[in-house]
Amino acid sequence: MRLLVVEDETRIVELLQVALRRAGFVVDAFATASAGREALSFIAYDAAVLDLGLPDGDGLELLASMRRGGSTVPVLILTARDAVEDRVAGLDAGADDYLVKPFALSELAARIRALARRQSGRNPLLVITDLSINTVTREAHRNDQLLELSAKEYAILEYLARNPGRLITRANLEEHIWNEELQPNSNIVDVYIARIRRKLDDGHELKLLETVRGAGYRLRAPSEAKLCVRSAPSAPASPPGTPWPC
Ligand code: CA
């Protein structure tokens, strides 16, 4: 998940970046409303954290202009203001949640995950046949066996599972999973995918993770995986041109 953070207090930004990245988010931080607005016009963020008191304006104005422009990005307002009327104003301007400083970083991360879930209306459990991913505990099981995934491996698998059956390009993964810019010829994405594939698919007849040569990766959609399981024992050879046979 890629997050936009607009906050001008350097110390808070540093803490947020460390804590949120450790929690598996990709974080872009900006100190002004105008820089945040510009970033929003380029990148499809999964959620935004906005401070209210910014050097070039009020976070509420930024939020209101986002909503006027039709943005549905979930927004959490972060502020020292704790008067009831400030909270009401924030929620009226289109905020989805509100956290008053000082706050616990773990609570912020949990609230952001909850916002993203609510926004998409998704069940916290992602299931593809015998693979289940609990997006609250951030654990993945295949056939009831816990997959020992690093934070980044988990983030990639969850992202693929949120887009089942869809081609996910390397650029998609770089944008949503990596905080740092990758070198043009870096093979780090392939390295991570290979590790995930080993943990996810080794020893299982039904392979869930596919590499689409020269394009990217995809995880089987639940409907497709079910079909494969049903037809597995005596599955006829796939007709030529079938992109990804069972
Ligand atoms: Ca501020």
JSON list of C-alpha atoms and ligand atoms in Angstrom, two decimals:
[
{"chain": "A", "resi": 1, "resn": "MET", "atom": "CA", "xyz": [0.00, 0.00, 0.00]},
{"chain": "A", "resi": 2, "resn": "ARG", "atom": "CA", "xyz": [1.30, 3.39, -0.97]},
{"chain": "A", "resi": 3, "resn": "LEU", "atom": "CA", "xyz": [0.57, 6.22, 1.46]},
{"chain": "A", "resi": 4, "resn": "LEU", "atom": "CA", "xyz": [0.73, 9.94, 1.08]},
{"chain": "A", "resi": 5, "resn": "VAL", "atom": "CA", "xyz": [1.80, 11.79, 4.22]},
{"chain": "A", "resi": 6, "resn": "VAL", "atom": "CA", "xyz": [1.50, 15.59, 4.31]},
{"chain": "A", "resi": 7, "resn": "GLU", "atom": "CA", "xyz": [3.08, 16.86, 7.51]},
{"chain": "A", "resi": 8, "resn": "ASP", "atom": "CA", "xyz": [5.53, 19.70, 8.11]},
{"chain": "A", "resi": 9, "resn": "GLU", "atom": "CA", "xyz": [7.07, 18.70, 11.44]},
{"chain": "A", "resi": 10, "resn": "THR", "atom": "CA", "xyz": [10.31, 16.96, 10.49]},
{"chain": "A", "resi": 11, "resn": "ARG", "atom": "CA", "xyz": [10.53, 14.93, 13.68]},
{"chain": "A", "resi": 12, "resn": "ILE", "atom": "CA", "xyz": [7.03, 13.53, 13.23]},
{"chain": "A", "resi": 13, "resn": "VAL", "atom": "CA", "xyz": [7.65, 12.81, 9.54]},
{"chain": "A", "resi": 14, "resn": "GLU", "atom": "CA", "xyz": [10.79, 10.85, 10.38]},
{"chain": "A", "resi": 15, "resn": "LEU", "atom": "CA", "xyz": [8.98, 8.81, 13.02]},
{"chain": "A", "resi": 16, "resn": "LEU", "atom": "CA", "xyz": [6.05, 8.19, 10.71]},
{"chain": "A", "resi": 17, "resn": "GLN", "atom": "CA", "xyz": [8.26, 7.09, 7.85]},
{"chain": "A", "resi": 18, "resn": "VAL", "atom": "CA", "xyz": [10.18, 4.61, 9.96]},
{"chain": "A", "resi": 19, "resn": "ALA", "atom": "CA", "xyz": [7.10, 3.18, 11.66]},
{"chain": "A", "resi": 20, "resn": "LEU", "atom": "CA", "xyz": [4.87, 3.01, 8.59]},
{"chain": "A", "resi": 21, "resn": "ARG", "atom": "CA", "xyz": [7.56, 1.52, 6.39]},
{"chain": "A", "resi": 22, "resn": "ARG", "atom": "CA", "xyz": [8.25, -1.05, 9.05]},
{"chain": "A", "resi": 23, "resn": "ALA", "atom": "CA", "xyz": [4.52, -1.81, 9.03]},
{"chain": "A", "resi": 24, "resn": "GLY", "atom": "CA", "xyz": [4.80, -2.59, 5.33]},
{"chain": "A", "resi": 25, "resn": "PHE", "atom": "CA", "xyz": [3.60, 0.66, 3.75]},
{"chain": "A", "resi": 26, "resn": "VAL", "atom": "CA", "xyz": [5.29, 2.61, 0.99]},
{"chain": "A", "resi": 27, "resn": "VAL", "atom": "CA", "xyz": [5.41, 6.22, 2.20]},
{"chain": "A", "resi": 28, "resn": "ASP", "atom": "CA", "xyz": [5.75, 9.46, 0.25]},
{"chain": "A", "resi": 29, "resn": "ALA", "atom": "CA", "xyz": [6.04, 12.42, 2.62]},
{"chain": "A", "resi": 30, "resn": "PHE", "atom": "CA", "xyz": [5.63, 16.10, 1.76]},
{"chain": "A", "resi": 31, "resn": "ALA", "atom": "CA", "xyz": [5.79, 19.15, 3.98]},
{"chain": "A", "resi": 32, "resn": "THR", "atom": "CA", "xyz": [3.36, 21.42, 2.14]},
{"chain": "A", "resi": 33, "resn": "ALA", "atom": "CA", "xyz": [-0.23, 21.23, 0.91]},
{"chain": "A", "resi": 34, "resn": "SER", "atom": "CA", "xyz": [0.82, 22.20, -2.62]},
{"chain": "A", "resi": 35, "resn": "ALA", "atom": "CA", "xyz": [3.40, 19.39, -2.84]},
{"chain": "A", "resi": 36, "resn": "GLY", "atom": "CA", "xyz": [0.79, 16.94, -1.54]},
{"chain": "A", "resi": 37, "resn": "ARG", "atom": "CA", "xyz": [-1.75, 18.15, -4.08]},
{"chain": "A", "resi": 38, "resn": "GLU", "atom": "CA", "xyz": [0.75, 17.71, -6.88]},
{"chain": "A", "resi": 39, "resn": "ALA", "atom": "CA", "xyz": [1.66, 14.17, -5.76]},
{"chain": "A", "resi": 40, "resn": "LEU", "atom": "CA", "xyz": [-2.04, 13.25, -5.66]},
{"chain": "A", "resi": 41, "resn": "SER", "atom": "CA", "xyz": [-2.39, 14.27, -9.28]},
{"chain": "A", "resi": 42, "resn": "PHE", "atom": "CA", "xyz": [0.30, 11.78, -10.32]},
{"chain": "A", "resi": 43, "resn": "ILE", "atom": "CA", "xyz": [-0.06, 8.78, -8.04]},
{"chain": "A", "resi": 44, "resn": "ALA", "atom": "CA", "xyz": [-3.04, 6.61, -7.12]},
{"chain": "A", "resi": 45, "resn": "TYR", "atom": "CA", "xyz": [-2.49, 6.46, -3.36]},
{"chain": "A", "resi": 46, "resn": "ASP", "atom": "CA", "xyz": [-4.15, 3.80, -1.26]},
{"chain": "A", "resi": 47, "resn": "ALA", "atom": "CA", "xyz": [-4.61, 6.22, 1.66]},
{"chain": "A", "resi": 48, "resn": "ALA", "atom": "CA", "xyz": [-3.47, 9.66, 2.85]},
{"chain": "A", "resi": 49, "resn": "VAL", "atom": "CA", "xyz": [-2.46, 11.07, 6.22]},
{"chain": "A", "resi": 50, "resn": "LEU", "atom": "CA", "xyz": [-2.89, 14.84, 6.43]},
{"chain": "A", "resi": 51, "resn": "ASP", "atom": "CA", "xyz": [-1.71, 17.30, 9.04]},
{"chain": "A", "resi": 52, "resn": "LEU", "atom": "CA", "xyz": [-4.02, 20.29, 9.50]},
{"chain": "A", "resi": 53, "resn": "GLY", "atom": "CA", "xyz": [-1.53, 23.09, 10.18]},
{"chain": "A", "resi": 54, "resn": "LEU", "atom": "CA", "xyz": [0.66, 23.32, 7.08]},
{"chain": "A", "resi": 55, "resn": "PRO", "atom": "CA", "xyz": [2.97, 26.17, 6.11]},
{"chain": "A", "resi": 56, "resn": "ASP", "atom": "CA", "xyz": [1.08, 27.02, 2.92]},
{"chain": "A", "resi": 57, "resn": "GLY", "atom": "CA", "xyz": [-2.45, 26.38, 4.07]},
{"chain": "A", "resi": 58, "resn": "ASP", "atom": "CA", "xyz": [-4.77, 24.15, 5.96]},
{"chain": "A", "resi": 59, "resn": "GLY", "atom": "CA", "xyz": [-4.93, 20.38, 5.50]},
{"chain": "A", "resi": 60, "resn": "LEU", "atom": "CA", "xyz": [-8.70, 20.76, 5.58]},
{"chain": "A", "resi": 61, "resn": "GLU", "atom": "CA", "xyz": [-8.57, 22.85, 2.41]},
{"chain": "A", "resi": 62, "resn": "LEU", "atom": "CA", "xyz": [-6.43, 20.23, 0.72]},
{"chain": "A", "resi": 63, "resn": "LEU", "atom": "CA", "xyz": [-8.89, 17.55, 1.78]},
{"chain": "A", "resi": 64, "resn": "ALA", "atom": "CA", "xyz": [-11.88, 19.56, 0.62]},
{"chain": "A", "resi": 65, "resn": "SER", "atom": "CA", "xyz": [-10.29, 20.18, -2.78]},
{"chain": "A", "resi": 66, "resn": "MET", "atom": "CA", "xyz": [-9.50, 16.44, -3.09]},
{"chain": "A", "resi": 67, "resn": "ARG", "atom": "CA", "xyz": [-13.15, 15.60, -2.45]},
{"chain": "A", "resi": 68, "resn": "ARG", "atom": "CA", "xyz": [-14.39, 18.32, -4.82]},
{"chain": "A", "resi": 69, "resn": "GLY", "atom": "CA", "xyz": [-12.15, 16.76, -7.47]},
{"chain": "A", "resi": 70, "resn": "GLY", "atom": "CA", "xyz": [-13.82, 13.39, -6.90]},
{"chain": "A", "resi": 71, "resn": "SER", "atom": "CA", "xyz": [-10.96, 11.73, -5.02]},
{"chain": "A", "resi": 72, "resn": "THR", "atom": "CA", "xyz": [-12.12, 8.84, -2.84]},
{"chain": "A", "resi": 73, "resn": "VAL", "atom": "CA", "xyz": [-8.68, 8.16, -1.31]},
{"chain": "A", "resi": 74, "resn": "PRO", "atom": "CA", "xyz": [-9.28, 7.38, 2.39]},
{"chain": "A", "resi": 75, "resn": "VAL", "atom": "CA", "xyz": [-7.92, 10.23, 4.50]},
{"chain": "A", "resi": 76, "resn": "LEU", "atom": "CA", "xyz": [-6.83, 10.25, 8.11]},
{"chain": "A", "resi": 77, "resn": "ILE", "atom": "CA", "xyz": [-6.40, 13.67, 9.66]},
{"chain": "A", "resi": 78, "resn": "LEU", "atom": "CA", "xyz": [-3.50, 14.09, 12.05]},
{"chain": "A", "resi": 79, "resn": "THR", "atom": "CA", "xyz": [-3.52, 17.12, 14.26]},
{"chain": "A", "resi": 80, "resn": "ALA", "atom": "CA", "xyz": [-2.82, 18.72, 17.58]},
{"chain": "A", "resi": 81, "resn": "ARG", "atom": "CA", "xyz": [-6.28, 20.24, 17.55]},
{"chain": "A", "resi": 82, "resn": "ASP", "atom": "CA", "xyz": [-8.57, 18.18, 19.66]},
{"chain": "A", "resi": 83, "resn": "ALA", "atom": "CA", "xyz": [-11.60, 20.37, 20.11]},
{"chain": "A", "resi": 84, "resn": "VAL", "atom": "CA", "xyz": [-14.83, 18.67, 19.14]},
{"chain": "A", "resi": 85, "resn": "GLU", "atom": "CA", "xyz": [-15.60, 21.35, 16.53]},
{"chain": "A", "resi": 86, "resn": "ASP", "atom": "CA", "xyz": [-12.22, 20.70, 14.84]},
{"chain": "A", "resi": 87, "resn": "ARG", "atom": "CA", "xyz": [-12.94, 17.01, 14.63]},
{"chain": "A", "resi": 88, "resn": "VAL", "atom": "CA", "xyz": [-16.40, 17.68, 13.25]},
{"chain": "A", "resi": 89, "resn": "ALA", "atom": "CA", "xyz": [-14.96, 20.10, 10.67]},
{"chain": "A", "resi": 90, "resn": "GLY", "atom": "CA", "xyz": [-12.44, 17.46, 9.59]},
{"chain": "A", "resi": 91, "resn": "LEU", "atom": "CA", "xyz": [-15.05, 14.77, 9.19]},
{"chain": "A", "resi": 92, "resn": "ASP", "atom": "CA", "xyz": [-17.40, 17.21, 7.42]},
{"chain": "A", "resi": 93, "resn": "ALA", "atom": "CA", "xyz": [-14.64, 18.09, 4.96]},
{"chain": "A", "resi": 94, "resn": "GLY", "atom": "CA", "xyz": [-14.49, 14.42, 3.97]},
{"chain": "A", "resi": 95, "resn": "ALA", "atom": "CA", "xyz": [-11.98, 12.86, 6.38]},
{"chain": "A", "resi": 96, "resn": "ASP", "atom": "CA", "xyz": [-12.50, 9.18, 7.13]},
{"chain": "A", "resi": 97, "resn": "ASP", "atom": "CA", "xyz": [-10.72, 9.17, 10.46]},
{"chain": "A", "resi": 98, "resn": "TYR", "atom": "CA", "xyz": [-9.06, 11.52, 12.90]},
{"chain": "A", "resi": 99, "resn": "LEU", "atom": "CA", "xyz": [-6.08, 11.06, 15.21]},
{"chain": "A", "resi": 100, "resn": "VAL", "atom": "CA", "xyz": [-5.00, 13.66, 17.77]},
{"chain": "A", "resi": 101, "resn": "LYS", "atom": "CA", "xyz": [-1.30, 14.20, 18.52]},
{"chain": "A", "resi": 102, "resn": "PRO", "atom": "CA", "xyz": [0.42, 12.73, 20.40]},
{"chain": "A", "resi": 103, "resn": "PHE", "atom": "CA", "xyz": [-0.57, 9.30, 19.17]},
{"chain": "A", "resi": 104, "resn": "ALA", "atom": "CA", "xyz": [0.82, 5.77, 19.19]},
{"chain": "A", "resi": 105, "resn": "LEU", "atom": "CA", "xyz": [2.43, 4.83, 15.88]},
{"chain": "A", "resi": 106, "resn": "SER", "atom": "CA", "xyz": [1.00, 1.32, 16.10]},
{"chain": "A", "resi": 107, "resn": "GLU", "atom": "CA", "xyz": [-2.50, 2.79, 16.38]},
{"chain": "A", "resi": 108, "resn": "LEU", "atom": "CA", "xyz": [-1.91, 4.97, 13.34]},
{"chain": "A", "resi": 109, "resn": "ALA", "atom": "CA", "xyz": [-0.79, 1.95, 11.26]},
{"chain": "A", "resi": 110, "resn": "ALA", "atom": "CA", "xyz": [-3.79, -0.10, 12.40]},
{"chain": "A", "resi": 111, "resn": "ARG", "atom": "CA", "xyz": [-6.19, 2.73, 11.60]},
{"chain": "A", "resi": 112, "resn": "ILE", "atom": "CA", "xyz": [-4.73, 3.17, 8.12]},
{"chain": "A", "resi": 113, "resn": "ARG", "atom": "CA", "xyz": [-5.15, -0.53, 7.40]},
{"chain": "A", "resi": 114, "resn": "ALA", "atom": "CA", "xyz": [-8.74, -0.37, 8.67]},
{"chain": "A", "resi": 115, "resn": "LEU", "atom": "CA", "xyz": [-9.43, 2.65, 6.44]},
{"chain": "A", "resi": 116, "resn": "ALA", "atom": "CA", "xyz": [-8.09, 0.90, 3.37]},
{"chain": "A", "resi": 117, "resn": "ARG", "atom": "CA", "xyz": [-10.22, -2.16, 4.14]},
{"chain": "A", "resi": 118, "resn": "ARG", "atom": "CA", "xyz": [-13.35, -0.10, 4.70]},
{"chain": "A", "resi": 119, "resn": "GLN", "atom": "CA", "xyz": [-12.74, 1.88, 1.52]},
{"chain": "A", "resi": 120, "resn": "SER", "atom": "CA", "xyz": [-12.58, -1.19, -0.64]},
{"chain": "A", "resi": 121, "resn": "GLY", "atom": "CA", "xyz": [-15.33, -2.99, 1.26]},
{"chain": "A", "resi": 122, "resn": "ARG", "atom": "CA", "xyz": [-13.11, -5.99, 1.26]},
{"chain": "A", "resi": 123, "resn": "ASN", "atom": "CA", "xyz": [-13.20, -8.83, 3.68]},
{"chain": "A", "resi": 124, "resn": "PRO", "atom": "CA", "xyz": [-10.06, -8.82, 5.83]},
{"chain": "A", "resi": 125, "resn": "LEU", "atom": "CA", "xyz": [-9.55, -12.41, 4.69]},
{"chain": "A", "resi": 126, "resn": "LEU", "atom": "CA", "xyz": [-8.39, -12.98, 1.11]},
{"chain": "A", "resi": 127, "resn": "VAL", "atom": "CA", "xyz": [-8.97, -16.57, 0.01]},
{"chain": "A", "resi": 128, "resn": "ILE", "atom": "CA", "xyz": [-7.82, -18.36, -3.13]},
{"chain": "A", "resi": 129, "resn": "THR", "atom": "CA", "xyz": [-8.61, -22.08, -2.76]},
{"chain": "A", "resi": 130, "resn": "ASP", "atom": "CA", "xyz": [-6.26, -23.27, -0.01]},
{"chain": "A", "resi": 131, "resn": "LEU", "atom": "CA", "xyz": [-4.40, -19.95, 0.27]},
{"chain": "A", "resi": 132, "resn": "SER", "atom": "CA", "xyz": [-5.77, -17.60, 2.90]},
{"chain": "A", "resi": 133, "resn": "ILE", "atom": "CA", "xyz": [-4.33, -14.21, 3.74]},
{"chain": "A", "resi": 134, "resn": "ASN", "atom": "CA", "xyz": [-5.39, -12.45, 6.91]},
{"chain": "A", "resi": 135, "resn": "THR", "atom": "CA", "xyz": [-4.82, -8.75, 6.23]},
{"chain": "A", "resi": 136, "resn": "VAL", "atom": "CA", "xyz": [-5.31, -7.88, 9.91]},
{"chain": "A", "resi": 137, "resn": "THR", "atom": "CA", "xyz": [-2.68, -10.22, 11.36]},
{"chain": "A", "resi": 138, "resn": "ARG", "atom": "CA", "xyz": [-0.70, -10.02, 8.09]},
{"chain": "A", "resi": 139, "resn": "GLU", "atom": "CA", "xyz": [-0.28, -13.79, 7.95]},
{"chain": "A", "resi": 140, "resn": "ALA", "atom": "CA", "xyz": [-0.67, -16.10, 5.00]},
{"chain": "A", "resi": 141, "resn": "HIS", "atom": "CA", "xyz": [-1.49, -19.80, 5.18]},
{"chain": "A", "resi": 142, "resn": "ARG", "atom": "CA", "xyz": [-1.53, -22.36, 2.42]},
{"chain": "A", "resi": 143, "resn": "ASN", "atom": "CA", "xyz": [-3.31, -25.58, 3.23]},
{"chain": "A", "resi": 144, "resn": "ASP", "atom": "CA", "xyz": [-3.29, -24.46, 6.90]},
{"chain": "A", "resi": 145, "resn": "GLN", "atom": "CA", "xyz": [0.52, -24.16, 6.88]},
{"chain": "A", "resi": 146, "resn": "LEU", "atom": "CA", "xyz": [1.84, -20.74, 7.86]},
{"chain": "A", "resi": 147, "resn": "LEU", "atom": "CA", "xyz": [4.00, -19.24, 5.12]},
{"chain": "A", "resi": 148, "resn": "GLU", "atom": "CA", "xyz": [7.13, -17.74, 6.66]},
{"chain": "A", "resi": 149, "resn": "LEU", "atom": "CA", "xyz": [7.18, -14.49, 4.73]},
{"chain": "A", "resi": 150, "resn": "SER", "atom": "CA", "xyz": [9.27, -11.38, 5.33]},
{"chain": "A", "resi": 151, "resn": "ALA", "atom": "CA", "xyz": [7.36, -8.08, 5.57]},
{"chain": "A", "resi": 152, "resn": "LYS", "atom": "CA", "xyz": [8.11, -7.26, 1.93]},
{"chain": "A", "resi": 153, "resn": "GLU", "atom": "CA", "xyz": [7.25, -10.75, 0.68]},
{"chain": "A", "resi": 154, "resn": "TYR", "atom": "CA", "xyz": [3.95, -10.51, 2.54]},
{"chain": "A", "resi": 155, "resn": "ALA", "atom": "CA", "xyz": [3.24, -7.07, 1.08]},
{"chain": "A", "resi": 156, "resn": "ILE", "atom": "CA", "xyz": [3.82, -8.35, -2.46]},
{"chain": "A", "resi": 157, "resn": "LEU", "atom": "CA", "xyz": [1.66, -11.42, -1.94]},
{"chain": "A", "resi": 158, "resn": "GLU", "atom": "CA", "xyz": [-1.16, -9.35, -0.45]},
{"chain": "A", "resi": 159, "resn": "TYR", "atom": "CA", "xyz": [-0.99, -6.89, -3.33]},
{"chain": "A", "resi": 160, "resn": "LEU", "atom": "CA", "xyz": [-1.18, -9.73, -5.87]},
{"chain": "A", "resi": 161, "resn": "ALA", "atom": "CA", "xyz": [-4.03, -11.34, -3.94]},
{"chain": "A", "resi": 162, "resn": "ARG", "atom": "CA", "xyz": [-5.96, -8.06, -3.89]},
{"chain": "A", "resi": 163, "resn": "ASN", "atom": "CA", "xyz": [-5.80, -8.13, -7.68]},
{"chain": "A", "resi": 164, "resn": "PRO", "atom": "CA", "xyz": [-6.40, -11.82, -8.41]},
{"chain": "A", "resi": 165, "resn": "GLY", "atom": "CA", "xyz": [-6.26, -12.90, -12.04]},
{"chain": "A", "resi": 166, "resn": "ARG", "atom": "CA", "xyz": [-4.91, -9.50, -13.08]},
{"chain": "A", "resi": 167, "resn": "LEU", "atom": "CA", "xyz": [-1.54, -8.92, -14.64]},
{"chain": "A", "resi": 168, "resn": "ILE", "atom": "CA", "xyz": [0.59, -6.96, -12.19]},
{"chain": "A", "resi": 169, "resn": "THR", "atom": "CA", "xyz": [3.54, -5.31, -13.87]},
{"chain": "A", "resi": 170, "resn": "ARG", "atom": "CA", "xyz": [6.92, -4.79, -12.34]},
{"chain": "A", "resi": 171, "resn": "ALA", "atom": "CA", "xyz": [6.14, -1.04, -12.34]},
{"chain": "A", "resi": 172, "resn": "ASN", "atom": "CA", "xyz": [2.93, -1.68, -10.35]},
{"chain": "A", "resi": 173, "resn": "LEU", "atom": "CA", "xyz": [4.94, -3.57, -7.74]},
{"chain": "A", "resi": 174, "resn": "GLU", "atom": "CA", "xyz": [7.67, -0.95, -7.64]},
{"chain": "A", "resi": 175, "resn": "GLU", "atom": "CA", "xyz": [5.08, 1.78, -7.11]},
{"chain": "A", "resi": 176, "resn": "HIS", "atom": "CA", "xyz": [3.11, 0.04, -4.38]},
{"chain": "A", "resi": 177, "resn": "ILE", "atom": "CA", "xyz": [5.75, -2.00, -2.56]},
{"chain": "A", "resi": 178, "resn": "TRP", "atom": "CA", "xyz": [9.13, -0.29, -2.76]},
{"chain": "A", "resi": 179, "resn": "ASN", "atom": "CA", "xyz": [9.91, 2.92, -0.92]},
{"chain": "A", "resi": 180, "resn": "GLU", "atom": "CA", "xyz": [13.14, 3.47, -2.74]},
{"chain": "A", "resi": 181, "resn": "GLU", "atom": "CA", "xyz": [13.55, 3.98, -6.45]},
{"chain": "A", "resi": 182, "resn": "LEU", "atom": "CA", "xyz": [14.89, 0.77, -8.01]},
{"chain": "A", "resi": 183, "resn": "GLN", "atom": "CA", "xyz": [17.76, 0.78, -10.49]},
{"chain": "A", "resi": 184, "resn": "PRO", "atom": "CA", "xyz": [16.47, 0.34, -14.06]},
{"chain": "A", "resi": 185, "resn": "ASN", "atom": "CA", "xyz": [18.18, -3.04, -14.43]},
{"chain": "A", "resi": 186, "resn": "SER", "atom": "CA", "xyz": [17.58, -4.22, -10.91]},
{"chain": "A", "resi": 187, "resn": "ASN", "atom": "CA", "xyz": [16.41, -7.81, -10.61]},
{"chain": "A", "resi": 188, "resn": "ILE", "atom": "CA", "xyz": [15.20, -7.35, -7.05]},
{"chain": "A", "resi": 189, "resn": "VAL", "atom": "CA", "xyz": [11.54, -7.83, -8.00]},
{"chain": "A", "resi": 190, "resn": "ASP", "atom": "CA", "xyz": [12.37, -11.20, -9.62]},
{"chain": "A", "resi": 191, "resn": "VAL", "atom": "CA", "xyz": [14.35, -12.20, -6.55]},
{"chain": "A", "resi": 192, "resn": "TYR", "atom": "CA", "xyz": [11.39, -11.51, -4.28]},
{"chain": "A", "resi": 193, "resn": "ILE", "atom": "CA", "xyz": [8.94, -13.22, -6.61]},
{"chain": "A", "resi": 194, "resn": "ALA", "atom": "CA", "xyz": [11.17, -16.31, -6.75]},
{"chain": "A", "resi": 195, "resn": "ARG", "atom": "CA", "xyz": [11.24, -16.45, -2.94]},
{"chain": "A", "resi": 196, "resn": "ILE", "atom": "CA", "xyz": [7.48, -16.04, -2.68]},
{"chain": "A", "resi": 197, "resn": "ARG", "atom": "CA", "xyz": [6.90, -18.70, -5.33]},
{"chain": "A", "resi": 198, "resn": "ARG", "atom": "CA", "xyz": [9.12, -21.13, -3.44]},
{"chain": "A", "resi": 199, "resn": "LYS", "atom": "CA", "xyz": [7.23, -20.56, -0.19]},
{"chain": "A", "resi": 200, "resn": "LEU", "atom": "CA", "xyz": [3.80, -20.43, -1.80]},
{"chain": "A", "resi": 201, "resn": "ASP", "atom": "CA", "xyz": [3.86, -23.07, -4.53]},
{"chain": "A", "resi": 202, "resn": "ASP", "atom": "CA", "xyz": [6.63, -25.59, -3.82]},
{"chain": "A", "resi": 203, "resn": "GLY", "atom": "CA", "xyz": [5.13, -28.98, -3.03]},
{"chain": "A", "resi": 204, "resn": "HIS", "atom": "CA", "xyz": [1.67, -27.96, -4.30]},
{"chain": "A", "resi": 205, "resn": "GLU", "atom": "CA", "xyz": [0.25, -29.38, -7.47]},
{"chain": "A", "resi": 206, "resn": "LEU", "atom": "CA", "xyz": [-1.78, -26.25, -8.13]},
{"chain": "A", "resi": 207, "resn": "LYS", "atom": "CA", "xyz": [0.61, -23.37, -8.80]},
{"chain": "A", "resi": 208, "resn": "LEU", "atom": "CA", "xyz": [-0.95, -20.04, -7.83]},
{"chain": "A", "resi": 209, "resn": "LEU", "atom": "CA", "xyz": [1.72, -17.58, -8.94]},
{"chain": "A", "resi": 210, "resn": "GLU", "atom": "CA", "xyz": [2.45, -17.09, -12.61]},
{"chain": "A", "resi": 211, "resn": "THR", "atom": "CA", "xyz": [5.17, -15.11, -14.36]},
{"chain": "A", "resi": 212, "resn": "VAL", "atom": "CA", "xyz": [3.89, -13.52, -17.55]},
{"chain": "A", "resi": 213, "resn": "ARG", "atom": "CA", "xyz": [7.06, -13.30, -19.60]},
{"chain": "A", "resi": 214, "resn": "GLY", "atom": "CA", "xyz": [8.23, -9.79, -20.27]},
{"chain": "A", "resi": 215, "resn": "ALA", "atom": "CA", "xyz": [5.10, -8.33, -18.66]},
{"chain": "A", "resi": 216, "resn": "GLY", "atom": "CA", "xyz": [4.81, -9.17, -14.98]},
{"chain": "A", "resi": 217, "resn": "TYR", "atom": "CA", "xyz": [3.08, -11.54, -12.64]},
{"chain": "A", "resi": 218, "resn": "ARG", "atom": "CA", "xyz": [-0.34, -12.69, -11.66]},
{"chain": "A", "resi": 219, "resn": "LEU", "atom": "CA", "xyz": [-2.00, -14.73, -8.98]},
{"chain": "A", "resi": 220, "resn": "ARG", "atom": "CA", "xyz": [-4.81, -17.06, -10.02]},
{"chain": "A", "resi": 221, "resn": "ALA", "atom": "CA", "xyz": [-8.31, -15.73, -9.45]},
{"chain": "A", "resi": 222, "resn": "PRO", "atom": "CA", "xyz": [-10.32, -17.79, -6.93]},
{"chain": "A", "resi": 223, "resn": "SER", "atom": "CA", "xyz": [-12.82, -18.91, -9.62]},
{"chain": "A", "resi": 224, "resn": "GLU", "atom": "CA", "xyz": [-10.03, -20.08, -11.92]},
{"chain": "A", "resi": 225, "resn": "ALA", "atom": "CA", "xyz": [-8.21, -21.88, -9.10]},
{"chain": "A", "resi": 226, "resn": "LYS", "atom": "CA", "xyz": [-11.41, -23.67, -8.08]},
{"chain": "A", "resi": 227, "resn": "LEU", "atom": "CA", "xyz": [-11.91, -24.84, -11.64]},
{"chain": "A", "resi": 228, "resn": "CYS", "atom": "CA", "xyz": [-8.36, -26.20, -11.69]},
{"chain": "A", "resi": 229, "resn": "VAL", "atom": "CA", "xyz": [-8.85, -28.09, -8.44]},
{"chain": "A", "resi": 230, "resn": "ARG", "atom": "CA", "xyz": [-12.08, -29.62, -9.67]},
{"chain": "A", "resi": 231, "resn": "SER", "atom": "CA", "xyz": [-10.59, -30.77, -12.97]},
{"chain": "A", "resi": 232, "resn": "ALA", "atom": "CA", "xyz": [-7.18, -31.74, -11.60]},
{"chain": "A", "resi": 233, "resn": "PRO", "atom": "CA", "xyz": [-7.34, -35.57, -11.42]},
{"chain": "A", "resi": 234, "resn": "SER", "atom": "CA", "xyz": [-8.18, -36.19, -15.06]},
{"chain": "A", "resi": 235, "resn": "ALA", "atom": "CA", "xyz": [-7.68, -32.77, -16.60]},
{"chain": "A", "resi": 236, "resn": "PRO", "atom": "CA", "xyz": [-7.37, -33.00, -20.38]},
{"chain": "A", "resi": 237, "resn": "ALA", "atom": "CA", "xyz": [-4.44, -31.25, -22.05]},
{"chain": "A", "resi": 238, "resn": "SER", "atom": "CA", "xyz": [-5.14, -27.54, -22.41]},
{"chain": "A", "resi": 239, "resn": "PRO", "atom": "CA", "xyz": [-5.89, -26.35, -25.94]},
{"chain": "A", "resi": 240, "resn": "PRO", "atom": "CA", "xyz": [-3.08, -24.51, -27.68]},
{"chain": "A", "resi": 241, "resn": "GLY", "atom": "CA", "xyz": [-2.97, -20.84, -26.86]},
{"chain": "A", "resi": 242, "resn": "THR", "atom": "CA", "xyz": [-4.28, -21.27, -23.31]},
{"chain": "A", "resi": 243, "resn": "PRO", "atom": "CA", "xyz": [-2.17, -18.72, -21.46]},
{"chain": "A", "resi": 244, "resn": "TRP", "atom": "CA", "xyz": [-1.93, -20.50, -18.16]},
{"chain": "A", "resi": 245, "resn": "PRO", "atom": "CA", "xyz": [-3.12, -24.08, -17.91]},
{"chain": "A", "resi": 246, "resn": "CYS", "atom": "CA", "xyz": [-3.94, -25.71, -14.60]},
{"chain": "B", "resi": 1, "resn": "CA", "atom": "CA", "xyz": [1.88, 21.15, 11.30]}
]
